[in-house]
Each structure stands twice: as C-alpha cells, then as structure tokens.
Coordinates of C-alpha atoms in Angstrom, one line a residue:
Chain A
M229 CA -142.4 187.0 -67.3
T230 CA -142.3 188.0 -70.9
G231 CA -144.6 188.3 -73.5
L232 CA -147.4 186.1 -74.3
S233 CA -150.5 188.0 -74.0
P234 CA -153.0 185.3 -73.3
E235 CA -155.4 186.7 -75.9
T236 CA -153.0 185.7 -78.6
V237 CA -153.1 182.1 -77.8
T238 CA -156.5 180.9 -78.6
S239 CA -159.5 182.0 -80.6
P240 CA -162.3 182.6 -78.2
T241 CA -165.2 182.3 -80.6
N242 CA -168.0 179.8 -80.5
A243 CA -171.6 179.6 -79.5
H244 CA -170.7 179.9 -75.9
G245 CA -167.9 182.4 -76.3
L246 CA -165.9 179.7 -74.6
C247 CA -162.3 178.7 -74.4
G248 CA -160.9 181.9 -73.2
P249 CA -157.2 181.5 -72.8
G250 CA -155.7 181.1 -69.3
G251 CA -159.0 179.7 -68.1
L252 CA -162.4 181.3 -68.2
P253 CA -163.4 183.7 -65.6
D254 CA -165.2 181.9 -62.8
L255 CA -168.7 182.8 -63.8
G256 CA -169.9 182.3 -60.3
A257 CA -171.4 179.4 -62.1
P258 CA -174.8 179.4 -63.8
R259 CA -175.9 176.5 -61.6
E260 CA -179.3 175.8 -63.1
P261 CA -179.7 172.3 -64.6
I262 CA -178.8 172.1 -68.3
T263 CA -181.9 172.7 -70.4
P264 CA -182.7 171.2 -73.8
Q265 CA -182.0 174.6 -75.3
E266 CA -178.5 174.5 -73.8
V267 CA -178.0 171.0 -75.2
E268 CA -178.9 172.4 -78.7
R269 CA -176.3 175.1 -78.2
I270 CA -173.7 172.6 -77.0
R271 CA -174.4 170.4 -80.1
R272 CA -173.7 173.4 -82.4
D273 CA -170.2 173.6 -80.9
F274 CA -169.5 170.1 -82.3
P275 CA -169.5 170.4 -86.1
I276 CA -169.1 166.6 -86.6
L277 CA -172.6 166.1 -85.2
A278 CA -174.1 167.7 -88.3
R279 CA -172.6 165.3 -90.8
K280 CA -174.6 162.5 -92.4
V281 CA -173.4 159.0 -92.2
R282 CA -174.5 155.6 -93.8
S283 CA -177.6 155.8 -96.0
G284 CA -177.9 159.6 -95.3
H285 CA -178.7 159.0 -91.6
E286 CA -178.0 161.6 -88.9
L287 CA -175.0 160.6 -86.8
I288 CA -175.9 159.3 -83.4
Y289 CA -172.6 159.2 -81.6
L290 CA -172.7 156.8 -78.7
D291 CA -169.0 156.0 -78.5
T292 CA -167.8 158.8 -76.3
A293 CA -166.2 156.3 -73.9
A294 CA -163.8 155.3 -76.7
T295 CA -163.1 158.8 -77.8
A296 CA -165.1 162.0 -77.3
Q297 CA -165.9 164.4 -80.1
R298 CA -164.2 167.8 -79.8
P299 CA -165.9 171.2 -79.8
S300 CA -164.7 173.7 -82.4
C301 CA -163.0 175.8 -79.7
V302 CA -160.5 173.0 -79.2
M303 CA -159.6 172.8 -82.8
D304 CA -159.6 176.6 -83.0
A305 CA -157.2 176.9 -80.1
M306 CA -154.9 174.4 -81.7
T307 CA -155.0 176.1 -85.1
W308 CA -154.6 179.5 -83.6
F309 CA -151.5 178.4 -81.7
A310 CA -150.1 176.7 -84.8
N311 CA -150.6 179.8 -86.9
N312 CA -149.2 182.2 -84.4
N313 CA -146.9 180.8 -81.7
Y314 CA -145.8 177.3 -82.6
A315 CA -142.2 176.3 -81.8
A316 CA -140.3 173.8 -79.6
V317 CA -140.6 174.4 -75.9
N318 CA -137.9 174.7 -73.2
R319 CA -135.2 175.7 -75.7
G320 CA -134.2 178.6 -77.9
A321 CA -134.3 182.2 -77.0
H322 CA -136.6 183.4 -79.8
L323 CA -140.0 184.8 -79.3
L324 CA -142.0 181.8 -80.6
G325 CA -140.0 179.5 -78.4
E326 CA -140.8 181.7 -75.4
E327 CA -144.5 181.9 -76.3
S328 CA -144.7 178.2 -76.8
T329 CA -143.1 177.4 -73.5
E330 CA -145.4 179.8 -71.7
A331 CA -148.5 178.4 -73.5
F332 CA -147.4 174.8 -72.7
E333 CA -146.9 175.7 -69.0
D334 CA -150.1 177.6 -68.9
A335 CA -151.8 174.5 -70.3
R336 CA -150.2 172.4 -67.5
A337 CA -151.5 174.9 -64.9
R338 CA -155.0 174.6 -66.3
V339 CA -154.9 170.8 -66.3
A340 CA -153.6 170.9 -62.7
R341 CA -156.4 173.3 -61.6
F342 CA -159.1 171.2 -63.3
F343 CA -157.9 168.1 -61.3
G344 CA -157.2 169.8 -58.0
A345 CA -153.4 169.5 -58.4
T346 CA -150.5 171.8 -58.6
P347 CA -148.6 172.2 -61.9
S348 CA -145.6 170.4 -60.7
E349 CA -147.8 167.4 -60.0
I350 CA -148.9 167.1 -63.7
V351 CA -146.6 165.1 -66.1
F352 CA -147.7 165.3 -69.7
T353 CA -147.7 161.8 -71.4
S354 CA -149.2 160.5 -74.6
G355 CA -152.2 159.3 -72.7
T356 CA -153.4 157.0 -69.9
T357 CA -151.6 154.0 -71.2
A358 CA -148.3 155.8 -71.3
A359 CA -148.9 157.2 -67.8
L360 CA -149.7 153.8 -66.2
N361 CA -146.7 152.1 -68.0
L362 CA -144.5 154.9 -66.8
I363 CA -145.5 154.3 -63.2
A364 CA -145.0 150.5 -63.5
L365 CA -141.7 150.8 -65.3
S366 CA -140.4 153.4 -62.8
L367 CA -141.3 151.2 -59.9
G368 CA -139.5 148.3 -61.6
E369 CA -136.4 150.5 -62.1
L370 CA -136.5 151.5 -58.4
A371 CA -136.9 147.8 -57.4
Q372 CA -133.5 147.0 -59.0
G373 CA -131.6 149.5 -56.8
E374 CA -130.8 149.5 -53.1
P375 CA -133.8 150.1 -50.9
P376 CA -133.8 153.6 -49.5
A377 CA -134.0 154.2 -45.7
S378 CA -137.5 155.7 -46.1
S379 CA -139.6 156.5 -49.1
A380 CA -143.0 157.5 -50.1
V381 CA -142.8 154.9 -52.9
P382 CA -142.3 151.1 -52.4
H383 CA -139.2 149.2 -53.2
I384 CA -140.9 146.1 -54.5
C385 CA -139.3 142.7 -53.5
P386 CA -140.1 139.1 -54.2
G387 CA -143.1 138.0 -52.1
D388 CA -144.6 141.5 -52.1
R389 CA -148.0 141.9 -53.5
I390 CA -149.5 144.1 -56.2
V391 CA -153.2 144.4 -56.2
V392 CA -155.4 145.3 -59.1
T393 CA -159.1 144.6 -59.9
Q394 CA -160.9 142.3 -62.3
A395 CA -162.5 145.3 -63.9
E396 CA -159.3 146.9 -65.3
H397 CA -158.7 148.0 -68.8
H398 CA -155.6 146.1 -70.2
A399 CA -153.6 149.3 -69.7
N400 CA -154.0 149.1 -66.0
L401 CA -153.4 145.3 -65.8
V402 CA -150.7 144.2 -68.2
P403 CA -148.1 146.8 -66.9
W404 CA -148.6 145.3 -63.4
Q405 CA -148.4 141.8 -64.7
R406 CA -145.0 142.7 -66.1
L407 CA -143.9 144.5 -63.0
A408 CA -144.9 141.5 -60.9
A409 CA -142.9 139.2 -63.2
R410 CA -139.9 141.5 -63.1
T411 CA -139.8 141.9 -59.4
G412 CA -141.0 138.5 -58.2
A413 CA -144.0 140.1 -56.6
E414 CA -147.4 138.4 -56.5
L415 CA -150.2 139.9 -58.6
A416 CA -153.6 139.6 -56.9
W417 CA -157.0 141.1 -57.7
I418 CA -160.3 142.2 -56.3
D419 CA -163.0 140.2 -58.1
A420 CA -166.0 141.8 -59.7
G421 CA -169.5 140.5 -58.8
P422 CA -172.2 139.5 -61.3
D423 CA -173.2 143.1 -61.9
G424 CA -169.6 144.2 -62.4
R425 CA -169.2 146.0 -59.1
L426 CA -166.1 145.1 -57.1
N427 CA -166.4 142.7 -54.3
L428 CA -164.9 144.7 -51.5
E429 CA -165.4 141.9 -49.0
S430 CA -162.1 140.5 -50.3
L431 CA -160.2 143.7 -49.4
A432 CA -159.1 142.5 -46.0
A433 CA -157.6 139.4 -47.4
L434 CA -155.7 141.2 -50.2
I435 CA -154.5 144.4 -48.5
D436 CA -152.0 143.5 -45.8
S437 CA -148.4 144.4 -44.8
R438 CA -147.1 142.7 -48.0
T439 CA -149.2 144.8 -50.3
R440 CA -147.1 147.5 -52.0
V441 CA -149.4 148.8 -54.8
L442 CA -153.1 149.0 -55.2
A443 CA -154.0 150.0 -58.8
F444 CA -157.7 150.4 -59.8
T445 CA -160.0 152.1 -62.2
H446 CA -162.2 154.9 -61.0
A447 CA -164.9 153.7 -63.4
S448 CA -165.0 150.6 -65.6
N449 CA -165.0 151.2 -69.3
V450 CA -167.3 148.1 -69.7
T451 CA -169.7 148.1 -66.8
G452 CA -169.6 151.8 -66.0
A453 CA -169.4 150.8 -62.3
V454 CA -167.9 153.6 -60.3
T455 CA -165.4 152.5 -57.7
D456 CA -165.6 153.4 -54.0
V457 CA -162.2 155.2 -54.2
A458 CA -162.3 156.4 -50.5
R459 CA -162.7 152.9 -49.3
L460 CA -159.8 151.5 -51.4
V461 CA -157.6 154.5 -50.5
E462 CA -158.3 154.0 -46.8
A463 CA -157.4 150.3 -47.1
A464 CA -154.2 151.0 -49.0
R465 CA -153.1 153.8 -46.6
S466 CA -153.6 151.6 -43.6
V467 CA -150.8 149.4 -44.8
G468 CA -148.7 152.1 -46.5
A469 CA -149.4 150.8 -50.1
L470 CA -149.2 153.1 -53.1
T471 CA -152.5 153.9 -54.8
V472 CA -152.7 154.3 -58.6
L473 CA -156.0 155.4 -60.1
D474 CA -157.0 155.0 -63.7
A475 CA -159.3 158.0 -64.2
A476 CA -159.6 157.8 -68.0
Q477 CA -163.3 157.0 -67.9
S478 CA -164.3 159.0 -64.9
A479 CA -162.6 162.3 -65.6
P480 CA -164.9 163.2 -68.5
H481 CA -168.0 162.6 -66.6
L482 CA -167.5 163.3 -62.9
P483 CA -165.8 166.2 -61.0
V484 CA -162.4 164.6 -60.2
D485 CA -160.1 166.1 -57.6
F486 CA -157.1 163.9 -57.1
R487 CA -156.1 165.5 -53.9
A488 CA -159.5 165.1 -52.5
L489 CA -159.6 161.5 -53.6
G490 CA -156.4 161.0 -51.8
V491 CA -154.7 158.8 -54.4
D492 CA -150.9 158.9 -54.8
L493 CA -150.8 158.6 -58.6
A494 CA -153.4 158.8 -61.4
A495 CA -153.7 158.7 -65.1
I496 CA -155.9 160.5 -67.6
S497 CA -156.4 161.0 -71.3
A498 CA -157.4 164.2 -73.1
H499 CA -159.2 162.4 -76.0
K500 CA -161.8 161.0 -73.6
M501 CA -162.7 164.5 -72.4
L502 CA -163.2 166.6 -75.6
G503 CA -159.5 167.1 -76.1
P504 CA -157.2 165.9 -78.8
N505 CA -155.7 162.4 -78.9
G506 CA -152.0 161.8 -78.3
I507 CA -151.9 163.6 -75.0
G508 CA -152.8 162.8 -71.4
A509 CA -151.2 163.1 -68.0
L510 CA -149.8 161.3 -65.0
Y511 CA -150.8 163.0 -61.8
G512 CA -148.5 162.3 -58.8
R513 CA -148.3 163.7 -55.4
R514 CA -145.2 165.7 -55.2
E515 CA -143.4 163.5 -52.6
V516 CA -144.2 160.5 -54.8
L517 CA -143.0 161.9 -58.1
E518 CA -139.8 163.2 -56.5
Q519 CA -138.9 159.7 -55.6
L520 CA -139.7 158.0 -58.8
P521 CA -136.8 157.5 -61.2
P522 CA -137.3 158.5 -64.9
V523 CA -138.1 155.9 -67.4
F524 CA -137.5 157.6 -70.7
T525 CA -134.3 159.7 -70.8
G526 CA -132.8 162.2 -73.3
G527 CA -133.4 165.8 -74.2
S528 CA -135.2 168.3 -71.9
M529 CA -135.3 166.0 -68.8
V530 CA -131.6 166.4 -67.7
E531 CA -129.6 169.0 -65.9
I532 CA -125.9 168.2 -66.3
V533 CA -124.7 165.5 -68.8
T534 CA -121.2 164.2 -69.0
M535 CA -119.9 161.4 -71.2
T536 CA -120.6 158.9 -68.4
E537 CA -123.6 160.2 -66.4
A538 CA -126.4 162.6 -66.1
T539 CA -128.5 164.4 -63.4
F540 CA -132.2 164.8 -63.8
C541 CA -134.6 167.6 -63.6
P542 CA -137.1 167.7 -60.8
P543 CA -140.6 166.5 -61.6
P544 CA -142.5 167.0 -63.8
G545 CA -139.7 167.7 -66.3
R546 CA -137.8 164.6 -65.3
F547 CA -140.6 162.5 -66.9
E548 CA -140.9 164.5 -70.1
A549 CA -138.0 163.4 -72.3
G550 CA -138.0 164.6 -75.9
T551 CA -140.2 166.9 -77.9
Q552 CA -143.5 167.6 -76.2
P553 CA -146.9 167.7 -77.8
V554 CA -147.4 171.4 -77.3
T555 CA -150.3 172.0 -79.7
E556 CA -152.2 169.1 -78.1
A557 CA -151.6 170.4 -74.6
I558 CA -153.2 173.7 -75.7
G559 CA -156.1 171.9 -77.2
W560 CA -156.6 169.9 -74.0
A561 CA -156.6 173.0 -71.8
A562 CA -159.2 174.5 -74.1
A563 CA -161.4 171.4 -73.7
L564 CA -161.1 171.6 -69.9
D565 CA -162.1 175.3 -70.0
Y566 CA -165.1 174.3 -72.0
L567 CA -166.1 171.6 -69.5
S568 CA -165.4 174.0 -66.6
H569 CA -167.6 176.6 -68.1
L570 CA -170.5 174.3 -68.4
G571 CA -169.7 172.9 -64.9
M572 CA -168.7 169.3 -64.3
D573 CA -171.4 169.0 -61.6
R574 CA -174.1 170.1 -64.1
L575 CA -172.8 167.8 -66.8
A576 CA -172.7 164.9 -64.4
E577 CA -176.3 165.6 -63.3
R578 CA -177.5 165.7 -66.9
E579 CA -175.5 162.6 -68.0
A580 CA -177.0 160.7 -65.0
K581 CA -180.4 161.5 -66.4
L582 CA -179.4 160.3 -69.9
T583 CA -177.9 157.1 -68.3
A584 CA -181.1 156.4 -66.4
R585 CA -183.1 156.8 -69.6
L586 CA -180.7 154.5 -71.5
L587 CA -180.8 151.8 -68.8
D588 CA -184.5 152.0 -68.6
A589 CA -184.8 151.6 -72.4
V590 CA -182.5 148.6 -72.8
T591 CA -183.6 146.6 -69.8
G592 CA -187.0 146.1 -71.3
I593 CA -185.8 144.6 -74.6
P594 CA -186.1 140.8 -74.7
G595 CA -182.8 138.9 -75.0
V596 CA -180.7 142.0 -74.1
R597 CA -178.7 141.7 -70.9
L598 CA -177.1 144.6 -69.2
L599 CA -173.4 144.0 -68.2
G600 CA -173.1 146.2 -65.2
P601 CA -175.0 147.8 -62.3
A602 CA -178.7 148.5 -63.0
D603 CA -178.9 151.4 -60.6
P604 CA -177.8 154.7 -62.3
A605 CA -176.4 155.8 -58.9
D606 CA -173.7 153.2 -59.0
R607 CA -172.4 153.9 -62.5
L608 CA -171.6 156.1 -65.5
G609 CA -173.3 156.1 -68.9
V610 CA -171.0 153.5 -70.3
V611 CA -173.5 150.7 -71.0
A612 CA -172.3 147.4 -72.3
L613 CA -174.8 144.8 -73.5
D614 CA -175.0 141.2 -74.3
I615 CA -177.4 140.5 -77.1
E616 CA -178.4 136.9 -77.0
G617 CA -177.8 135.1 -80.2
V618 CA -176.2 138.0 -82.0
H619 CA -172.5 138.7 -82.2
P620 CA -171.5 142.2 -81.2
H621 CA -170.0 142.9 -84.6
D622 CA -173.2 142.1 -86.2
A623 CA -175.2 144.3 -83.8
G624 CA -172.7 147.1 -84.3
Q625 CA -173.0 146.8 -88.1
Y626 CA -176.8 146.9 -87.9
L627 CA -176.8 150.0 -85.7
D628 CA -174.1 151.6 -87.9
D629 CA -176.5 151.2 -90.8
R630 CA -178.9 153.5 -88.9
G631 CA -176.2 156.1 -88.2
I632 CA -175.6 154.9 -84.6
A633 CA -172.0 154.6 -83.6
V634 CA -171.3 152.2 -80.7
R635 CA -168.3 150.2 -79.7
V636 CA -168.2 146.4 -80.2
G637 CA -165.7 143.9 -79.0
H638 CA -163.9 143.4 -75.7
H639 CA -163.0 147.1 -75.3
C640 CA -159.5 146.2 -74.2
A641 CA -160.9 144.5 -71.1
Q642 CA -161.0 140.8 -71.6
P643 CA -161.0 139.7 -68.0
I644 CA -164.2 141.5 -67.0
H645 CA -166.0 140.1 -70.0
R646 CA -164.9 136.6 -69.1
A647 CA -166.0 137.3 -65.5
L648 CA -169.4 138.2 -66.8
G649 CA -169.6 135.1 -69.0
V650 CA -169.2 136.7 -72.4
R651 CA -166.4 137.2 -74.9
A652 CA -167.4 140.6 -76.1
S653 CA -170.2 143.1 -75.9
T654 CA -172.0 146.0 -77.6
R655 CA -171.3 149.2 -75.8
A656 CA -173.2 152.5 -75.9
S657 CA -171.8 155.4 -74.0
V658 CA -173.2 158.9 -73.6
G659 CA -171.6 162.3 -73.8
L660 CA -172.7 165.8 -73.0
Y661 CA -173.9 166.3 -76.6
N662 CA -176.3 163.3 -76.6
T663 CA -180.0 163.9 -76.5
E664 CA -183.0 162.0 -75.1
A665 CA -184.2 161.5 -78.7
E666 CA -180.9 159.8 -79.6
I667 CA -181.2 157.4 -76.6
D668 CA -184.7 156.5 -77.8
A669 CA -183.6 156.0 -81.4
F670 CA -180.8 153.7 -80.1
A671 CA -183.2 151.7 -78.0
E672 CA -185.6 151.3 -80.9
A673 CA -182.9 150.1 -83.3
L674 CA -181.5 147.8 -80.6
A675 CA -184.9 146.2 -80.2
N676 CA -184.8 145.3 -84.0
V677 CA -181.3 143.7 -83.8
R678 CA -182.4 140.2 -82.7
P679 CA -185.4 139.9 -85.0
Y680 CA -183.2 141.0 -88.0
F681 CA -180.6 138.2 -87.3
G682 CA -183.4 135.7 -86.6
A683 CA -182.4 135.3 -82.9
T684 CA -185.9 135.6 -81.6
Q685 CA -186.5 131.8 -81.2
Chain B
M60 CA -190.0 149.4 -92.5
S61 CA -187.8 148.0 -95.3
E62 CA -184.1 147.3 -94.5
P63 CA -181.6 149.7 -96.1
S64 CA -179.8 148.5 -99.1
G65 CA -176.3 148.8 -97.6
L66 CA -177.1 146.4 -94.8
E67 CA -178.9 144.0 -97.2
S68 CA -175.9 143.9 -99.5
L69 CA -173.9 142.7 -96.5
Y70 CA -176.3 140.4 -94.8
R71 CA -177.7 138.5 -97.8
E72 CA -180.3 135.9 -97.0
L73 CA -177.9 133.2 -97.9
I74 CA -175.4 134.4 -95.3
L75 CA -178.0 134.6 -92.6
D76 CA -179.2 131.1 -93.5
H77 CA -175.7 129.7 -93.2
Y78 CA -175.2 131.6 -89.9
R79 CA -178.4 130.1 -88.5
R80 CA -177.7 126.6 -89.9
P81 CA -174.0 126.3 -90.3
R82 CA -172.7 123.4 -92.6
G83 CA -169.8 121.2 -91.6
K84 CA -169.8 122.6 -88.1
D85 CA -169.2 119.3 -86.5
L86 CA -165.6 118.7 -85.7
A87 CA -164.5 115.2 -87.0
P88 CA -162.6 113.1 -84.4
T89 CA -159.9 112.0 -86.8
F90 CA -158.0 114.3 -89.2
D91 CA -154.9 114.6 -91.3
A92 CA -154.3 118.2 -90.2
E93 CA -155.9 120.8 -88.0
S94 CA -155.7 124.6 -87.8
F95 CA -156.8 127.1 -85.2
Q96 CA -157.3 130.8 -86.2
V97 CA -158.3 133.7 -84.2
N98 CA -159.2 137.3 -85.1
P99 CA -157.5 139.3 -82.4
V100 CA -159.8 142.3 -83.0
C101 CA -163.0 140.6 -82.0
G102 CA -161.8 137.3 -80.6
D103 CA -163.6 135.2 -83.2
E104 CA -162.2 131.7 -83.4
V105 CA -162.3 128.9 -86.0
R106 CA -160.8 125.4 -85.4
L107 CA -160.8 123.4 -88.7
R108 CA -159.9 119.9 -89.6
V109 CA -159.2 118.3 -92.9
K110 CA -158.8 114.8 -94.3
L111 CA -157.3 114.2 -97.7
G112 CA -158.6 111.5 -100.0
A113 CA -157.3 110.1 -103.3
A114 CA -159.3 110.9 -106.4
S115 CA -160.1 108.2 -108.9
S116 CA -156.8 108.1 -110.8
D117 CA -158.1 108.2 -114.4
E118 CA -159.8 111.5 -114.2
L119 CA -157.6 113.5 -111.9
G120 CA -154.3 111.9 -112.4
G121 CA -154.2 110.5 -108.8
T122 CA -154.0 113.9 -107.2
D123 CA -155.2 114.4 -103.6
I124 CA -158.6 115.7 -103.0
L125 CA -160.0 117.4 -99.9
G126 CA -162.0 114.5 -98.6
Q127 CA -163.4 116.0 -95.4
V128 CA -163.5 119.4 -93.9
T129 CA -165.1 120.1 -90.6
W130 CA -164.9 122.9 -88.1
T131 CA -166.1 124.5 -85.0
G132 CA -165.9 128.1 -83.7
T133 CA -167.5 131.2 -82.4
G134 CA -168.0 134.5 -84.1
C135 CA -170.1 136.9 -86.0
S136 CA -172.5 135.9 -88.8
I137 CA -170.0 136.8 -91.5
S138 CA -167.2 134.6 -90.1
Q139 CA -169.5 131.7 -89.3
A140 CA -171.4 131.8 -92.6
S141 CA -168.3 132.3 -94.7
T142 CA -166.7 129.2 -93.1
S143 CA -169.9 127.3 -93.7
V144 CA -170.2 128.2 -97.3
M145 CA -166.6 127.5 -97.9
C146 CA -167.0 123.9 -96.6
E147 CA -169.7 123.2 -99.1
L148 CA -167.7 124.8 -101.9
V149 CA -164.4 123.0 -101.3
R150 CA -165.4 119.5 -100.1
G151 CA -164.4 116.9 -102.6
E152 CA -162.4 119.2 -104.8
D153 CA -158.8 118.5 -105.7
L154 CA -156.2 120.6 -103.9
G155 CA -155.2 122.6 -106.9
R156 CA -158.8 123.6 -107.3
V157 CA -159.1 124.5 -103.6
A158 CA -156.1 126.8 -103.9
E159 CA -157.8 128.5 -107.0
L160 CA -161.0 129.0 -105.1
E161 CA -159.1 130.4 -102.1
A162 CA -157.3 132.9 -104.3
A163 CA -160.6 133.9 -106.1
F164 CA -162.3 134.5 -102.7
G165 CA -159.4 136.6 -101.7
R166 CA -159.8 138.7 -104.9
L167 CA -163.5 139.1 -104.1
M168 CA -162.7 140.3 -100.6
H169 CA -160.2 142.9 -101.8
S170 CA -162.5 144.2 -104.6
R171 CA -163.8 147.0 -102.3
G172 CA -167.3 146.1 -103.5
L173 CA -166.6 146.8 -107.1
G174 CA -167.1 143.1 -108.1
L175 CA -164.8 140.6 -109.7
E176 CA -163.1 141.3 -113.0
S177 CA -163.1 137.7 -114.0
E178 CA -166.3 135.9 -114.9
A179 CA -164.5 132.6 -114.3
D180 CA -164.0 133.6 -110.6
E181 CA -167.6 134.5 -110.3
D182 CA -168.8 131.2 -111.7
A183 CA -166.3 129.3 -109.6
L184 CA -167.2 130.9 -106.3
G185 CA -170.9 130.0 -106.5
D186 CA -172.7 130.8 -103.3
A187 CA -169.6 132.4 -101.9
I188 CA -170.3 135.4 -104.2
A189 CA -172.9 136.4 -101.6
F190 CA -170.0 137.8 -99.6
E191 CA -169.3 140.4 -102.2
G192 CA -171.0 143.1 -100.0
V193 CA -168.5 142.4 -97.2
A194 CA -165.7 143.9 -99.3
K195 CA -167.4 147.3 -98.9
Y196 CA -166.8 147.1 -95.2
P197 CA -163.0 146.8 -94.7
A198 CA -163.4 146.1 -91.0
R199 CA -165.3 142.9 -91.8
V200 CA -163.1 141.4 -94.5
K201 CA -161.0 139.6 -91.9
C202 CA -164.2 138.0 -90.6
A203 CA -165.0 136.5 -94.0
L204 CA -161.4 135.3 -94.5
L205 CA -161.0 133.6 -91.1
G206 CA -162.2 130.1 -92.2
W207 CA -160.3 130.4 -95.4
M208 CA -157.1 131.1 -93.5
A209 CA -157.7 128.1 -91.4
L210 CA -158.3 125.9 -94.5
K211 CA -155.1 127.2 -96.2
D212 CA -153.1 126.5 -93.0
A213 CA -154.6 123.1 -92.5
L214 CA -154.0 122.0 -96.1
A215 CA -150.4 123.2 -96.0
K216 CA -149.9 121.1 -92.8
A217 CA -151.7 118.1 -94.3
V218 CA -149.5 118.1 -97.4
A219 CA -146.4 118.4 -95.2
G220 CA -147.6 115.4 -93.1
D221 CA -148.1 117.5 -90.0
S222 CA -151.0 116.1 -88.1
S223 CA -150.2 117.7 -84.7
P224 CA -153.2 119.3 -82.9
A225 CA -153.3 123.1 -83.4
P226 CA -152.6 125.2 -80.4
G227 CA -155.2 127.5 -78.9
P228 CA -158.2 127.1 -76.7
K229 CA -160.3 124.1 -77.5
G230 CA -163.7 124.5 -78.9

C-alpha cells in the first residue's frame, strides 16, 4: 500500500487528545464510570455548548435525538483532510486521489469495526433514510425478475407479507408501503401498547411462512422504547424472513454489534452520533448484500460497460454510484473514535442515569404525560411528552426562550403518536454532553409551561 | 420571575386570551364555501366556512360582504388565536376590504419584526397588530397565516360559486 501516513489525515488535538487516525489505540479501557469532571472535559470538546442563545441564556441542548452536536475533533479531522488530501476517490493516479481513497476506505473499516462488521459489509449512503429506501427499492427490483433457485434474500410475490411496527419512523415505514404496493405483498405491523412498547404477543400471528421481511426500529425516536431484537430476529429466522433494523436512534447510545444482534440488514446515520450530516450507512451481511441488485447506477459501481449493458462491482461498491462524501466519511470515523475512546458502555451507563433523572423529574409535573415506558431499563433518553392544554409548538417556544432546545411536532412518526392518542409531542433527548443541572433546569421550565399558557384549570 | 421580553412580544395577552376563548369557533351548518388548511410541519388544521351577504346597496354599491365566517380546528396558540382575531376583524366587511386586510396581515407577517411601513395598515389591522411579534420567529409565521389562507381560499370558492365540502379530515 502506498502512502498515506495516517498521521497526515486528521488533527489529533482536543481536550482528550482524541480522534487519532486509524482508530485510537485500545486503551485497555478506563472503565470507571464517567465523573462530573469528565463531563466538563467532554463539554469543552463541543464549542457550540458555549454559545449564548435567546435572551442571553446558556444553551441547553436536549435535541440530540434529532441531530447530535459534534466535537471539535470531528470538524478538525474534516478540515485537515480538506486542506491536505482532498480529491475524488477510486479514480485518478495522483497522490491526492490515492490518499483520499485510502482515507475513505480507512473510514469504512473504522465504521465496520465500531459496528462489529467487516468493511465489505458497510455501504456508505447519505443516511438512514437512503439506506432503508435502498433496501426496499432493491427488493422491489429483485421481485420483478425470475425467482432464483435459492437465495438469502426474498423474491417478494403477491400474497407475501412485509411486517413492520407501529413505532417506526416514516423512513422505515413508507418505503415498505411502497414495496408492498409494488409487489402485491401485504403490509402488516406489530402494534405498540399504551406505553409505546411493542406488543410481541402478536408475533405468532404475523410471522409465518408468508412473511418475507421484518423491518423494525432498534429504539423508537418518540417513546425511546428499546426493541427486543433477539426475540424478533429469532421469530424471523424461524420462517426464513429477512430482518432489517433501523438503528439510527440506538447506535449513538448503546453498544451496537450487528453481527451479534443477528440482523440481516441495518441502517445508521452519522449525524445522530456526533458525526457530520449527509452520511450514514447500510450494513448488510455479506451473503445478503451479494444478492441484492443495485438501485442507483452510474460511475464507480460498474466493472465493464458496453453500449447495451454493464456488469456491477461486488458489494459494497455496487451500491455506491457516483461521487462519494469522502470528507464526511472521515468526520464520521473521527466521531466513532471519540465515542470508542470514551467507551459506549460507559456512555450508556451515564445516559441511563440522566434518563432516570429526566423521567423522575417530568413524571411529577401536573398535566404532563410521558409517552413511552416509565422504567429507564426499557428505554433510551428520548423522552416525548404530552402537555395537557398546550400545543407542542407553544411549549417548544417557551422552552426556547429559556435557551432550552427540544423537538416539537410528530418527529416523522405520525402512526405512533396516533396510537398514543396525540397528534404531536414535545420531545427532550439527552446526549453525552448533558448534565444533571440541565435536566433540572428543563424540568423547572417545563413545570411553568402550563401556568404560562393558562392551562392549569 | 418576570417573563422575558422576547416571549412576551410573541405571546401578547390578547393572543393568549383569544387562544383560551376563541371567537367564531363554532362551525355553521350552512355555508356558501368551505376551506380546509393544514400546516404539514406541525399538523395544525383549520376548517373554515363563509357565507356571503349583500350590503345595503346605497352605501356600498351592492357589493358582497362577508356575512358569516366560522371555523374549527386544532393547533398552537398562534394559529388558533390568529384565526379567532381574523374572524372578528373581517366579519361584515365587504370583500374588497377583506382582501386589503388579508394583504396587510401578510405584510405584517413578512416584516421580520420591524413593524409596518404604512400607518394605514396598522390602523386597519386593529387587534391583529398583536401578531407583530410572530414575524420575528420565521418558524411561526405559517401558524399565524393558516386561518387567513383558509379565508382567502373559501372566499375565492364562494365568489366562483363552489360550495363543495373541502377535503381533509373532518373536525
């Protein structure tokens, strides 16, 4: 291999000395729980947390589930690459092209390692939405051809069944609606119970020999409920159905190993996990990816092209048509190094404590209803609330005036809101940089929302 | 603790009052035209019905007036209060005047909080001037305009003689 000395790729400076290129050395892990002092150090890695917002308030960022803030090392890695190595990948014989290709593939390897996969099982996409659409479109393409003698992926026919859940983000629902319409398959779903957790009693009725695909979220972006992946994978495997996991919400907060989870395909986004926006990935077991046809075609994904036909690269290249987001891939890999250095298990432990504090604080407020499981053990720190008599936009505006950023609306998940009897909600979500004091400030402001809008009667 | 001025400029007491006690929010069973508008960002909805009436011919030259305007809907305080204030402002006005008010309110919403250039607009808008603060929050401008969009649509239909029920979920 030629040339790219890893040290030239990223700038390794920040409070932690993090984001070493090519992955950090395994530190043998400092496995003590995260201390308040460490949280303060972490916060210094995120310059945006120092800015003042409305009326001069400190920013309290509780919208990490929508997009996570990025540590300086991520921006530094991207800037460094742009200033030193940037060029198109997989083409050209010049030094910059070579370095860029190597850096891009190095980033792929780091993403793969983070998720317990091999590099050839990681397809870069623009994000989770693109990855899920890619799967559904590819299965639709496959369904139009002749059924193969045997395959790791289903050839979907009229009367087959595609199963999703009521807790899905629109990105893991609408593509399946379209695939069902296109193939004549039936779309069925696992209902959510009153606290947002999936009703797995219905599994036996939904998963049978007709079921071809089971697509589900690892954790709801509304209720925070974490899915029992093992149970769903076992049910799908027993009938040979393909499993598709939306890990956009879980990947930033839990250690996620796709091979250990046993899913066939999965989708993730960098911007939920301290990386840049505009990049994410499709994970696919090698045997599965090898049998999926490409959806987007064009440059970089072909081997031989004549005027009438083309042959395609093996995965993952087959699914990466056109110019790739190289700088973003490098930023994402830097973000994963940052997370790995801190330790996903330690982060999960600390976020669980923050979540417990948040749940405890909001459940005592009159007129505020939690949409999701009350037990922190069943969920992530994505906490959607219904505030009686106050529209979420008004609640969000009131909180914003105090410097508190939350998400309001249906969070691209209308069906789960409808199932819980509301149109929209006010959602606070925690990240590794949040503090106990911020949770308390949020709870105090939240308690004032209904009185302010006169909803206390 | 006193409320910060930013929020007070948005949630004027008049707005909160109309939110708590909306005017005209009682959908009439009969109508000349109906409109249903939804803000896809937040799912806020307004269903609005209008009935035209003839003005006394001497003063207004026999032009149509907006005889009745009623509505129902769900949404934030801004969308609900704005529709409520609008109802009080336009009821009984002739259609030319309603169009002028609608245009003036649009100018207010696009003033980015700098206020209106025209004093005539200010005088004409009356209580609706309370929504001036909304213009400083671009994400909320659509909320304030939802009812006005429904009114404009319903009046266009009424003038064209289209009395078909508006599509969209009922109530």
